[in-house]
């Protein structure tokens, strides 16, 4: 099997289970953003030496693959996901609770001033921050998709929203408190 198919040269692609759409279809946009997030999270795992954080990131990456798979199926074919041989564990309420629990746990450990943080303390925190900002782009596209075609799984938007908060917390765990640069609205204020 070759890596190229020559079938997408005219700006068309196939959703999972065969439906043909334009490459600028909102579903393609959403899973494209999620693919970018997943790649940046892979970079984060490559530079972070904390096994616990890397395990959390890997779990997130797996969840993002599941979400991308679900997004790549039209509503009319969504039922085929549960009938498929893939045995996907779709995002559910438990997935959201797990993310919220992680946020609460990390929030207790990081000591933040009530100010905006300027990203860039180090490559580890920055790679997660890039993932988070790209996830916000995915969330906006997902919101647009949900307006146009009500998603079958309404847990996905909730999960994505909570995930950006978790990524913020994870990024903060990768920097020392004295490394953080806070936005100063008044440069004279310290």
Coordinates of N, CA and C in Angstrom, one line a residue, residues 52-134:
X52 N 5.0 10.7 35.0 CA 3.6 10.9 35.3 C 3.0 11.9 34.3
X53 N 3.6 13.0 34.0 CA 3.1 13.9 33.1 C 3.1 13.3 31.7
X54 N 4.1 12.6 31.3 CA 4.1 11.9 30.0 C 3.0 10.9 29.8
X55 N 2.7 10.2 30.9 CA 1.5 9.3 30.9 C 0.2 10.0 30.7
X56 N 0.0 11.1 31.4 CA -1.2 11.9 31.2 C -1.3 12.4 29.8
X57 N -0.2 12.9 29.3 CA -0.2 13.5 27.9 C -0.5 12.3 26.9
X58 N 0.1 11.2 27.1 CA -0.2 10.0 26.2 C -1.7 9.7 26.2
X59 N -2.3 9.7 27.4 CA -3.7 9.4 27.6 C -4.5 10.5 26.8
X60 N -4.1 11.7 26.9 CA -4.8 12.8 26.2 C -4.6 12.6 24.7
X61 N -3.4 12.2 24.2 CA -3.2 11.9 22.8 C -4.2 10.8 22.3
X62 N -4.3 9.8 23.1 CA -5.2 8.7 22.7 C -6.6 9.2 22.6
X63 N -7.1 10.0 23.6 CA -8.4 10.6 23.6 C -8.6 11.5 22.3
X64 N -7.6 12.2 21.9 CA -7.7 13.1 20.8 C -7.8 12.3 19.5
X65 N -7.2 11.1 19.4 CA -7.4 10.2 18.3 C -8.8 9.7 18.2
X66 N -9.4 9.4 19.4 CA -10.7 8.9 19.4 C -11.7 10.0 19.0
X67 N -11.4 11.2 19.5 CA -12.3 12.4 19.1 C -12.2 12.7 17.6
X68 N -10.9 12.7 17.1 CA -10.7 12.9 15.7 C -11.5 11.8 14.8
X69 N -11.4 10.6 15.3 CA -12.1 9.5 14.6 C -13.6 9.8 14.6
X70 N -14.1 10.2 15.7 CA -15.6 10.4 15.8 C -16.0 11.6 15.0
X71 N -15.1 12.7 14.9 CA -15.4 13.9 14.1 C -15.3 13.5 12.6
X72 N -14.5 12.6 12.3 CA -14.3 12.2 10.9 C -15.5 11.3 10.3
X73 N -16.5 11.2 11.1 CA -17.7 10.4 10.7 C -18.9 11.4 10.7
X74 N -19.6 11.4 9.6 CA -20.8 12.2 9.5 C -21.9 11.7 10.5
X75 N -22.8 12.5 10.9 CA -23.9 12.1 11.8 C -24.6 10.9 11.3
X76 N -24.9 10.9 10.0 CA -25.7 9.8 9.5 C -25.0 8.4 9.6
X77 N -23.6 8.5 9.7 CA -22.9 7.2 9.8 C -22.3 7.0 11.2
X78 N -22.6 7.9 12.1 CA -22.1 7.8 13.5 C -22.4 6.4 14.2
X79 N -23.5 5.9 13.9 CA -23.9 4.6 14.5 C -22.9 3.5 14.2
X80 N -22.2 3.6 13.0 CA -21.3 2.6 12.6 C -20.1 2.5 13.5
X81 N -19.8 3.6 14.2 CA -18.6 3.6 15.1 C -18.8 2.6 16.2
X82 N -20.0 2.4 16.8 CA -20.2 1.5 17.8 C -20.4 0.1 17.3
X83 N -20.6 -0.1 16.0 CA -20.7 -1.4 15.4 C -19.4 -1.8 14.8
X84 N -18.4 -1.0 14.8 CA -17.2 -1.3 14.1 C -16.3 -2.2 14.9
X85 N -15.3 -2.8 14.2 CA -14.4 -3.7 14.8 C -13.4 -3.0 15.7
X86 N -13.4 -1.6 15.7 CA -12.3 -0.9 16.4 C -12.5 -0.8 17.9
X87 N -13.8 -1.0 18.3 CA -14.1 -1.0 19.8 C -13.6 0.2 20.5
X88 N -13.9 1.4 19.9 CA -13.5 2.7 20.5 C -14.3 3.0 21.7
X89 N -13.5 3.5 22.7 CA -14.1 4.0 23.9 C -14.4 5.5 23.7
X90 N -15.6 5.8 23.3 CA -15.9 7.2 23.0 C -15.8 8.1 24.2
X91 N -15.6 9.4 24.0 CA -15.5 10.3 25.1 C -16.9 10.4 25.8
X92 N -16.9 10.2 27.1 CA -18.1 10.2 27.9 C -18.0 11.1 29.1
X93 N -19.0 11.1 29.9 CA -19.0 11.9 31.1 C -17.8 11.5 32.0
X94 N -17.4 10.3 32.1 CA -16.3 9.9 32.9 C -15.0 10.5 32.4
X95 N -14.9 10.6 31.1 CA -13.7 11.3 30.5 C -13.6 12.7 31.0
X96 N -14.7 13.4 31.1 CA -14.7 14.8 31.5 C -14.4 14.9 33.0
X97 N -14.9 14.0 33.8 CA -14.7 14.0 35.2 C -13.2 13.7 35.5
X98 N -12.6 12.8 34.7 CA -11.1 12.5 34.9 C -10.3 13.8 34.6
X99 N -10.7 14.5 33.6 CA -9.9 15.7 33.2 C -10.1 16.8 34.4
X100 N -11.3 16.9 34.8 CA -11.6 17.9 35.9 C -10.8 17.5 37.2
X101 N -10.7 16.2 37.5 CA -10.0 15.7 38.6 C -8.5 16.1 38.5
X102 N -8.0 15.9 37.3 CA -6.6 16.2 37.1 C -6.3 17.7 37.2
X103 N -7.2 18.5 36.7 CA -7.1 20.0 36.9 C -7.1 20.4 38.3
X104 N -8.0 19.8 39.1 CA -8.1 20.1 40.5 C -6.8 19.7 41.3
X105 N -6.3 18.6 40.9 CA -5.1 18.1 41.5 C -3.9 19.0 41.2
X106 N -3.7 19.4 40.0 CA -2.6 20.2 39.6 C -2.8 21.7 40.1
X107 N -4.0 22.1 40.1 CA -4.3 23.5 40.5 C -3.8 23.7 42.0
X108 N -3.9 22.7 42.8 CA -3.5 22.7 44.2 C -1.9 22.8 44.3
X109 N -1.2 22.3 43.3 CA 0.2 22.2 43.3 C 0.9 23.5 42.7
X110 N 0.2 24.2 41.8 CA 0.9 25.3 41.2 C 0.5 26.6 41.9
X111 N 1.5 27.5 42.1 CA 1.2 28.7 42.9 C 1.3 29.9 41.9
X112 N 0.1 30.3 41.5 CA 0.0 31.4 40.5 C -0.4 32.7 41.1
X113 N 0.1 33.8 40.5 CA -0.3 35.1 40.9 C -1.6 35.4 40.1
X114 N -2.5 36.2 40.5 CA -3.7 36.5 39.7 C -3.4 37.4 38.5
X115 N -2.5 37.0 37.7 CA -2.1 37.8 36.5 C -2.0 36.8 35.3
X116 N -2.0 37.4 34.1 CA -1.8 36.5 32.9 C -0.3 36.1 32.9
X117 N -0.1 34.9 32.4 CA 1.3 34.4 32.3 C 1.7 34.5 30.8
X118 N 2.9 35.0 30.6 CA 3.4 35.1 29.2 C 4.1 33.8 28.9
X119 N 3.7 33.0 27.9 CA 4.3 31.7 27.6 C 5.8 31.9 27.2
X120 N 6.6 30.9 27.4 CA 8.0 30.9 27.0 C 9.0 30.7 28.0
X121 N 8.6 30.3 29.2 CA 9.6 30.1 30.3 C 10.6 29.0 29.9
X122 N 10.2 28.0 29.2 CA 11.2 27.0 28.7 C 10.5 26.1 27.7
X123 N 11.2 25.3 27.0 CA 10.6 24.5 25.9 C 9.5 23.5 26.3
X124 N 9.7 23.0 27.6 CA 8.7 22.0 28.1 C 7.3 22.7 28.2
X125 N 7.3 23.8 29.0 CA 6.0 24.5 29.2 C 5.5 25.1 27.9
X126 N 6.4 25.6 27.1 CA 6.0 26.2 25.8 C 5.4 25.2 24.8
X127 N 5.9 24.0 24.8 CA 5.3 23.0 23.9 C 3.9 22.7 24.3
X128 N 3.6 22.7 25.6 CA 2.2 22.4 26.1 C 1.4 23.6 25.8
X129 N 1.9 24.8 26.0 CA 1.2 26.1 25.7 C 0.8 26.2 24.3
X130 N 1.7 25.8 23.4 CA 1.3 25.8 21.9 C 0.2 24.8 21.7
X131 N 0.3 23.6 22.3 CA -0.8 22.6 22.2 C -2.2 23.3 22.7
X132 N -2.1 24.0 23.8 CA -3.3 24.6 24.4 C -3.9 25.6 23.4
X133 N -3.0 26.5 22.9 CA -3.6 27.5 22.0 C -4.1 26.9 20.7
X134 N -3.5 25.9 20.2 CA -4.0 25.2 19.0 C -5.4 24.5 19.3

